[in-house]
Amino acid sequence: MNRSIHWLLLYFLVIQAATAQTRTGVLAEPVYNYDEAKVGDLTLPDLLRTTAGKQVTSRADWAARRAELLQLFAENVYGKTPAQPVRLQFQTTSIQQNALNGLAIRKQVSIVFTDYPKLPPIEVLIYVPKNAAKPAPVFMGLNFCGNHCVSPEADIPLSTRWVDNAIGEVSVNNRATEKSRGMQERRWPIDTILKRGYALVTAYYGDIEPDHKTGWRSGIRSVLGDTARYNGPQDSQWGAIGAWAWGMSRIMDYIQTDPALDARRVVLMGHSRIGKAAVWAGVQDERIAAVISNESGEGGAALSRRWYGETVERVNTSFPHWFTGRYKTFNQRVADLPVDQHELLALVAPRPLYVASADGDQWSDPKGEFMGALYAEPAYKLYGKTGLGVTTFPGLNQSVGQTVRYHNRTGKHDVTNYDWAQYLRFADELVR
Ligand code: GCU
C-alpha cells in the first residue's frame, strides 16, 4: 500500500476510535448511571466497627469511633480543616429596624479577618423577627449568588465578589449585576421563616471561596492550610467544600455574640454543593443544633458506593477543587474508600438531621440519599434515639422519620416551599 494512504487510513481509524470512545463517555467526562439494574451489590463499611476491628457497643466506644471517622473523612474526602484559631472582628455595617414592612430587624455584619487584611470579609445578612421570643432560633445557610439575590429588599448592596458567568445575563465579567437582585428569593421564603419565629442568617458562599478551580487563591485557603501542596495526588489538604464548611463555623462564631440570636438553636440548611458543605460543617461543629441536607447528592448524603446518578469520579473530574487530592485516587476504586456517606450522616447524631431529595433530581440519587440516612441509624440508637425508623423508601412528597427525617418530593433540583414547610415543622418539633 502506498505510504501516504496507509497513514491516512490509520489516521481515520484513530479518529473513529476516539469519537466512539467519546460517545461512550470514556474519553469525555466520566460516566454516570441512571439504570438501577446496573447498580450492583452494595457492601458498605460497618459504621460500628473501628479500623482495628473493634465492635462499638457503647457511647464511650462511639466517641472514639466518631473521632476516627472524622479523621478518615478529613484525610480521604474533604481534607483537614486547619484547627488554628483565626481572629475575627464583627462589624455591623447597617441596621434597619423596620425591614420587610415591619416584620423584622435587619442587620448586615461583616466578618473581618483581622490577621489577613487582604482577605475580603464575609458579608452576613440577618433578619430577626420583631414579634417573637428573643433570642430567636435560627435558620442559617449560605446562598449561591450574593445576599442581594435572596432578599426582596432593594437596598441590600450587590455582592462585589466573583460570581459564575454561567448563571446568565445576571452577571458580567464574573461580577453580579442589578439583574440578579432577588433572583433566588423563591428559595428563601424569608417572610414565612420570620412569621414562624425564626431568624434567618445567610451569606454568599463565594465570600469564603469563589467556586472555581483557582478560586482558592482569593479565598481563605490562600492563607490557611498548606496551599503549596494543593491538589497533589495524595494530599489531604482541604478543598473548597472544607473551606465553605469552615466559613459556616465562623458565622456560628458571630451568632454566639449576638444576643438576638439563640446560638444553641441553629438549624443549618444547605442545598446541593452547599448541602455537602453543610453536612461537613455540621459534623465538625457540634454547636450546630440540627442539619438539613437539601439534595446534596454525591459527596453529600448519597452513598458513594451506590453507582447511580453522579459518581465519585464524575464529581472529582468536574469539580477538582471541591475535595481533597486523595479523594481522586478513589475514582476508579470507590469500594476501597475507608468510609461511605452514611457514616458522615451518623456523625450528626444525636442531633436532628433532615435529608431531602427530589424525584426530578436523579443526579443526586434520591435512593442513595435515603440509604445514607437509613444506615446512620445505629449511631442514633446508641443515644437511645430513633433515627429514620422506617426502612422502605417513602412515596413522593411524604416526610418520614423521627430524629432523622427524609422526603423525596416531586419536581426538579431546587429548594421549594414544600421543602421549607417540612424543615419548619422539623425545627418546630425537634429544635425548639
Ligand atoms: C452539579 C454537581 C453536583 C452539585 C450540583 C449543585 O450538578 O455535579 O454535585 O451538587 O452541581 O451544587 O448544584
Coordinates of C-alpha atoms in Angstrom, one line a residue, residues 73-416:
F73 CA -13.3 11.9 56.2
A74 CA -10.8 14.6 56.6
E75 CA -7.9 12.6 55.2
N76 CA -9.7 11.0 52.3
V77 CA -12.6 13.2 51.3
Y78 CA -12.9 16.8 52.4
G79 CA -9.3 17.5 53.6
K80 CA -8.1 18.6 57.0
T81 CA -9.7 21.7 58.4
P82 CA -7.0 23.9 59.9
A83 CA -7.5 24.0 63.6
Q84 CA -5.7 27.2 64.3
P85 CA -7.9 30.0 65.7
V86 CA -8.4 33.0 63.4
R87 CA -9.0 36.4 64.9
L88 CA -12.3 37.9 63.7
Q89 CA -14.0 41.3 64.0
F90 CA -17.7 41.6 63.7
Q91 CA -18.6 45.0 62.2
T92 CA -22.2 45.9 61.9
T93 CA -22.5 47.9 58.7
S94 CA -26.2 48.6 58.9
I95 CA -29.3 48.1 61.0
Q96 CA -32.8 48.5 59.7
Q97 CA -35.4 48.5 62.5
N98 CA -38.4 48.1 60.2
A99 CA -37.3 45.7 57.5
L100 CA -39.8 43.8 55.4
N101 CA -42.7 46.1 56.3
G102 CA -42.0 46.0 59.9
L103 CA -41.8 42.2 60.2
A104 CA -38.1 42.1 61.1
I105 CA -35.0 43.9 62.2
R106 CA -32.4 43.5 59.5
K107 CA -28.7 43.6 60.2
Q108 CA -25.7 43.4 58.0
V109 CA -22.5 42.3 59.6
S110 CA -19.0 42.0 58.1
I111 CA -16.9 39.2 59.5
V112 CA -13.4 40.7 59.1
F113 CA -10.3 38.6 59.2
T114 CA -8.1 40.7 61.5
D115 CA -4.8 38.9 60.6
Y116 CA -5.5 38.8 56.9
P117 CA -6.3 42.3 55.8
K118 CA -6.2 41.3 52.1
L119 CA -9.0 38.8 52.5
P120 CA -12.4 40.4 51.9
P121 CA -14.9 39.9 54.8
I122 CA -17.8 37.5 54.9
E123 CA -20.9 39.7 54.5
V124 CA -23.6 38.3 56.7
L125 CA -27.3 39.2 56.2
I126 CA -29.5 38.8 59.3
Y127 CA -33.3 39.0 59.7
V128 CA -34.6 38.7 63.2
P129 CA -38.4 38.5 63.7
K130 CA -39.7 41.5 65.6
N131 CA -42.7 39.9 67.2
A132 CA -41.1 36.7 68.5
A133 CA -39.4 35.4 71.6
K134 CA -35.8 36.5 71.9
P135 CA -33.3 35.2 71.5
A136 CA -34.7 33.7 68.3
P137 CA -33.9 30.2 67.0
V138 CA -32.0 30.5 63.7
F139 CA -32.1 29.1 60.2
M140 CA -28.6 29.5 58.8
G141 CA -27.4 28.8 55.3
L142 CA -25.0 30.0 52.6
N143 CA -26.5 31.3 49.4
F144 CA -25.4 30.8 45.8
C145 CA -25.3 34.3 44.3
G146 CA -25.0 37.0 47.0
N147 CA -27.2 38.4 49.7
H148 CA -28.8 40.8 47.3
C149 CA -30.2 37.9 45.3
V150 CA -32.0 36.1 48.1
S151 CA -33.6 39.2 49.7
P152 CA -36.6 41.1 48.3
E153 CA -35.2 44.3 49.6
A154 CA -33.6 46.6 47.0
D155 CA -31.2 48.3 49.4
I156 CA -29.1 45.3 50.0
P157 CA -25.7 46.0 48.4
L158 CA -24.8 44.0 45.3
S159 CA -22.2 41.4 46.1
T160 CA -18.9 42.6 44.7
R161 CA -17.3 39.1 44.7
W162 CA -16.7 36.7 41.9
V163 CA -19.8 35.1 40.6
D164 CA -20.2 32.4 37.9
N165 CA -21.0 33.8 34.5
A166 CA -22.8 30.6 33.6
I167 CA -25.7 31.9 35.7
G168 CA -26.7 34.0 32.8
E169 CA -27.1 37.7 32.0
V170 CA -27.3 38.4 35.7
S171 CA -23.5 38.7 35.8
V172 CA -20.9 40.4 33.6
N173 CA -17.2 39.6 33.8
N174 CA -17.9 37.4 36.8
R175 CA -19.5 40.3 38.8
A176 CA -23.2 40.4 39.8
T177 CA -25.4 43.0 38.0
E178 CA -28.6 44.5 39.2
K179 CA -30.4 41.9 37.2
S180 CA -29.5 39.3 39.8
R181 CA -31.3 41.1 42.5
G182 CA -34.0 38.8 44.1
M183 CA -33.0 36.1 41.6
Q184 CA -33.1 33.3 44.2
E185 CA -35.7 34.9 46.5
R186 CA -38.0 32.0 45.9
R187 CA -35.6 29.6 47.5
W188 CA -35.6 31.7 50.8
P189 CA -39.2 32.3 51.9
I190 CA -38.0 34.9 54.4
D191 CA -41.4 36.1 55.5
T192 CA -42.6 32.6 56.3
I193 CA -39.5 31.8 58.2
L194 CA -39.8 35.0 60.3
K195 CA -43.5 34.6 60.9
R196 CA -42.8 31.2 62.3
G197 CA -40.5 32.9 64.8
Y198 CA -37.1 32.0 63.3
A199 CA -34.3 34.4 62.4
L200 CA -32.5 33.9 59.1
V201 CA -28.8 34.2 58.8
T202 CA -27.2 34.0 55.3
A203 CA -24.0 34.9 53.4
Y204 CA -22.7 34.3 49.9
Y205 CA -20.6 31.1 49.7
G206 CA -18.2 32.9 47.3
D207 CA -17.2 35.2 50.1
I208 CA -15.4 32.3 51.7
E209 CA -14.0 30.9 48.4
P210 CA -15.0 31.7 44.8
D211 CA -16.3 28.4 43.3
H212 CA -13.8 27.7 40.5
K213 CA -10.6 25.8 40.1
T214 CA -8.3 28.6 41.2
G215 CA -10.8 30.3 43.5
W216 CA -8.7 29.3 46.5
R217 CA -6.2 32.0 45.6
S218 CA -8.5 34.7 46.7
G219 CA -10.3 32.8 49.5
I220 CA -9.5 31.6 53.0
R221 CA -7.4 28.7 51.6
S222 CA -4.8 31.2 50.3
V223 CA -3.8 31.9 53.9
L224 CA -4.8 28.8 55.9
G225 CA -3.6 25.3 55.2
D226 CA -0.7 24.2 53.0
T227 CA -1.8 25.5 49.7
A228 CA 1.6 24.8 48.1
R229 CA 0.6 21.1 48.0
Y230 CA -2.9 22.0 46.7
N231 CA -4.5 19.1 44.9
G232 CA -1.5 16.8 44.9
P233 CA -2.4 13.2 44.2
Q234 CA -2.1 12.1 47.8
D235 CA -2.6 15.2 49.8
S236 CA -5.2 15.6 52.5
Q237 CA -5.4 19.4 52.1
W238 CA -8.8 20.9 52.5
G239 CA -10.8 21.6 49.4
A240 CA -13.5 24.3 48.7
I241 CA -16.2 22.3 50.4
G242 CA -14.0 22.2 53.5
A243 CA -13.5 26.0 53.2
W244 CA -17.2 26.7 52.9
A245 CA -17.9 24.5 55.9
W246 CA -15.2 26.4 57.8
G247 CA -17.0 29.7 56.9
M248 CA -20.2 28.3 58.3
S249 CA -18.4 27.9 61.6
R250 CA -17.2 31.4 61.5
I251 CA -20.8 32.6 61.1
M252 CA -21.6 30.4 64.1
D253 CA -18.9 32.4 66.0
Y254 CA -20.7 35.6 65.2
I255 CA -24.1 34.1 66.1
Q256 CA -22.7 33.3 69.6
T257 CA -22.1 37.0 70.1
D258 CA -25.5 38.3 69.0
P259 CA -28.0 38.5 71.9
A260 CA -30.9 38.5 69.5
L261 CA -29.9 35.1 68.2
D262 CA -30.1 31.8 70.0
A263 CA -26.8 30.1 69.3
R264 CA -27.9 26.9 70.8
R265 CA -30.8 26.5 68.3
V266 CA -29.2 27.0 65.0
V267 CA -30.5 24.8 62.1
L268 CA -28.0 24.7 59.3
M269 CA -29.6 24.3 55.8
G270 CA -27.6 23.7 52.7
H271 CA -28.6 22.9 49.1
S272 CA -26.6 20.9 46.7
R273 CA -22.9 21.7 46.8
I274 CA -23.6 23.9 49.8
G275 CA -25.5 21.0 51.3
K276 CA -22.4 18.9 51.0
A277 CA -20.5 21.6 52.9
A278 CA -23.4 22.0 55.4
V279 CA -23.2 18.3 56.4
W280 CA -19.4 18.5 56.8
A281 CA -19.8 21.7 58.9
G282 CA -22.5 20.1 61.0
V283 CA -20.4 17.0 61.8
Q284 CA -17.4 19.1 62.7
D285 CA -19.1 21.8 64.6
E286 CA -21.2 20.5 67.4
R287 CA -22.6 23.9 68.3
I288 CA -24.9 23.5 65.3
A289 CA -28.1 22.1 66.6
A290 CA -29.5 20.4 63.5
V291 CA -28.5 19.9 59.9
I292 CA -30.6 19.9 56.7
S293 CA -29.2 18.4 53.5
N294 CA -31.2 19.5 50.5
E295 CA -30.3 17.4 47.5
S296 CA -26.6 17.3 48.5
G297 CA -26.1 14.1 46.4
E298 CA -22.6 12.8 45.6
G299 CA -20.1 13.8 48.4
G300 CA -23.1 14.8 50.5
A301 CA -25.9 12.5 51.7
A302 CA -25.8 10.0 48.8
L303 CA -23.8 6.7 49.3
S304 CA -20.6 6.9 47.2
R305 CA -20.6 3.1 46.6
R306 CA -24.0 3.2 45.0
W307 CA -23.2 3.6 41.4
Y308 CA -26.2 5.8 40.4
G309 CA -26.5 9.4 39.3
E310 CA -23.3 11.3 39.7
T311 CA -20.3 9.3 40.7
V312 CA -17.2 10.0 42.7
E313 CA -15.1 10.1 39.5
R314 CA -17.5 12.4 37.9
V315 CA -17.7 14.9 40.7
N316 CA -13.9 14.8 41.1
T317 CA -13.5 15.4 37.4
S318 CA -16.0 18.3 37.0
F319 CA -15.1 20.0 40.3
P320 CA -11.5 19.1 41.1
H321 CA -11.3 21.9 43.7
W322 CA -14.1 20.7 45.9
F323 CA -12.5 17.7 47.6
T324 CA -9.0 16.7 48.7
G325 CA -6.4 15.3 46.3
R326 CA -6.6 11.9 47.8
Y327 CA -10.3 11.5 47.1
K328 CA -9.4 11.4 43.4
T329 CA -7.3 8.3 43.9
F330 CA -10.6 6.5 44.6
N331 CA -12.2 7.5 41.3
Q332 CA -11.9 4.0 39.9
R333 CA -11.9 2.1 43.1
V334 CA -14.7 3.5 45.2
A335 CA -15.0 0.2 47.1
D336 CA -11.6 0.9 48.7
L337 CA -12.8 4.1 50.3
P338 CA -12.4 3.6 54.1
V339 CA -15.7 5.4 54.6
D340 CA -19.1 6.0 53.0
Q341 CA -21.6 8.8 53.4
H342 CA -24.0 7.0 55.9
E343 CA -21.0 7.3 58.3
L344 CA -20.8 11.1 57.7
L345 CA -24.5 11.5 58.4
A346 CA -24.1 9.3 61.5
L347 CA -21.7 11.9 62.9
V348 CA -24.6 14.4 63.2
A349 CA -26.1 12.1 65.9
P350 CA -27.7 12.6 68.3
R351 CA -28.7 15.9 66.7
P352 CA -31.6 16.1 64.4
L353 CA -30.9 15.6 60.7
Y354 CA -33.1 16.1 57.6
V355 CA -32.1 14.6 54.3
A356 CA -34.2 15.7 51.3
S357 CA -34.3 14.6 47.7
A358 CA -36.3 15.5 44.6
D359 CA -37.6 12.9 42.2
G360 CA -36.6 15.0 39.2
D361 CA -33.1 15.2 40.5
Q362 CA -31.8 11.7 39.9
W363 CA -28.3 13.1 39.5
S364 CA -28.3 13.4 43.4
D365 CA -29.6 9.8 43.7
P366 CA -32.6 10.0 45.9
K367 CA -32.4 6.4 46.8
G368 CA -28.7 6.7 47.7
E369 CA -29.6 9.7 49.9
F370 CA -32.4 7.8 51.6
M371 CA -30.0 4.9 52.3
G372 CA -27.4 7.2 53.6
A373 CA -29.9 8.5 56.2
L374 CA -31.2 5.0 56.9
Y375 CA -27.8 3.5 57.6
A376 CA -26.9 6.3 60.0
E377 CA -29.5 4.7 62.4
P378 CA -27.1 2.7 64.7
A379 CA -25.4 5.9 65.8
Y380 CA -28.8 7.4 66.9
K381 CA -29.7 4.1 68.6
L382 CA -26.6 4.4 70.8
Y383 CA -28.1 7.6 72.2
G384 CA -31.5 5.9 72.7
K385 CA -33.0 7.7 69.8
T386 CA -34.8 6.6 66.7
G387 CA -33.2 7.9 63.5
L388 CA -35.3 7.4 60.4
G389 CA -37.2 4.4 62.0
V390 CA -38.5 3.3 58.6
T391 CA -36.7 1.1 56.1
T392 CA -38.8 1.4 53.0
F393 CA -38.3 4.2 50.5
P394 CA -41.3 6.5 51.0
G395 CA -43.8 7.6 48.3
L396 CA -43.4 11.0 46.8
N397 CA -44.0 14.1 49.0
Q398 CA -44.1 12.1 52.2
S399 CA -41.9 13.2 55.1
V400 CA -40.9 10.2 57.2
G401 CA -38.7 9.6 60.2
Q402 CA -38.1 10.8 63.7
T403 CA -34.8 12.3 64.7
V404 CA -33.6 11.7 61.1
R405 CA -36.2 12.7 58.5
Y406 CA -36.4 12.2 54.8
H407 CA -38.6 13.2 51.9
N408 CA -38.5 12.8 48.1
R409 CA -40.6 15.5 46.6
T410 CA -41.8 15.9 43.1
G411 CA -40.0 18.4 40.9
K412 CA -36.5 19.3 39.9
H413 CA -33.2 20.1 41.7
D414 CA -34.3 23.1 43.7
V415 CA -35.4 24.4 47.1
T416 CA -39.2 24.8 47.2

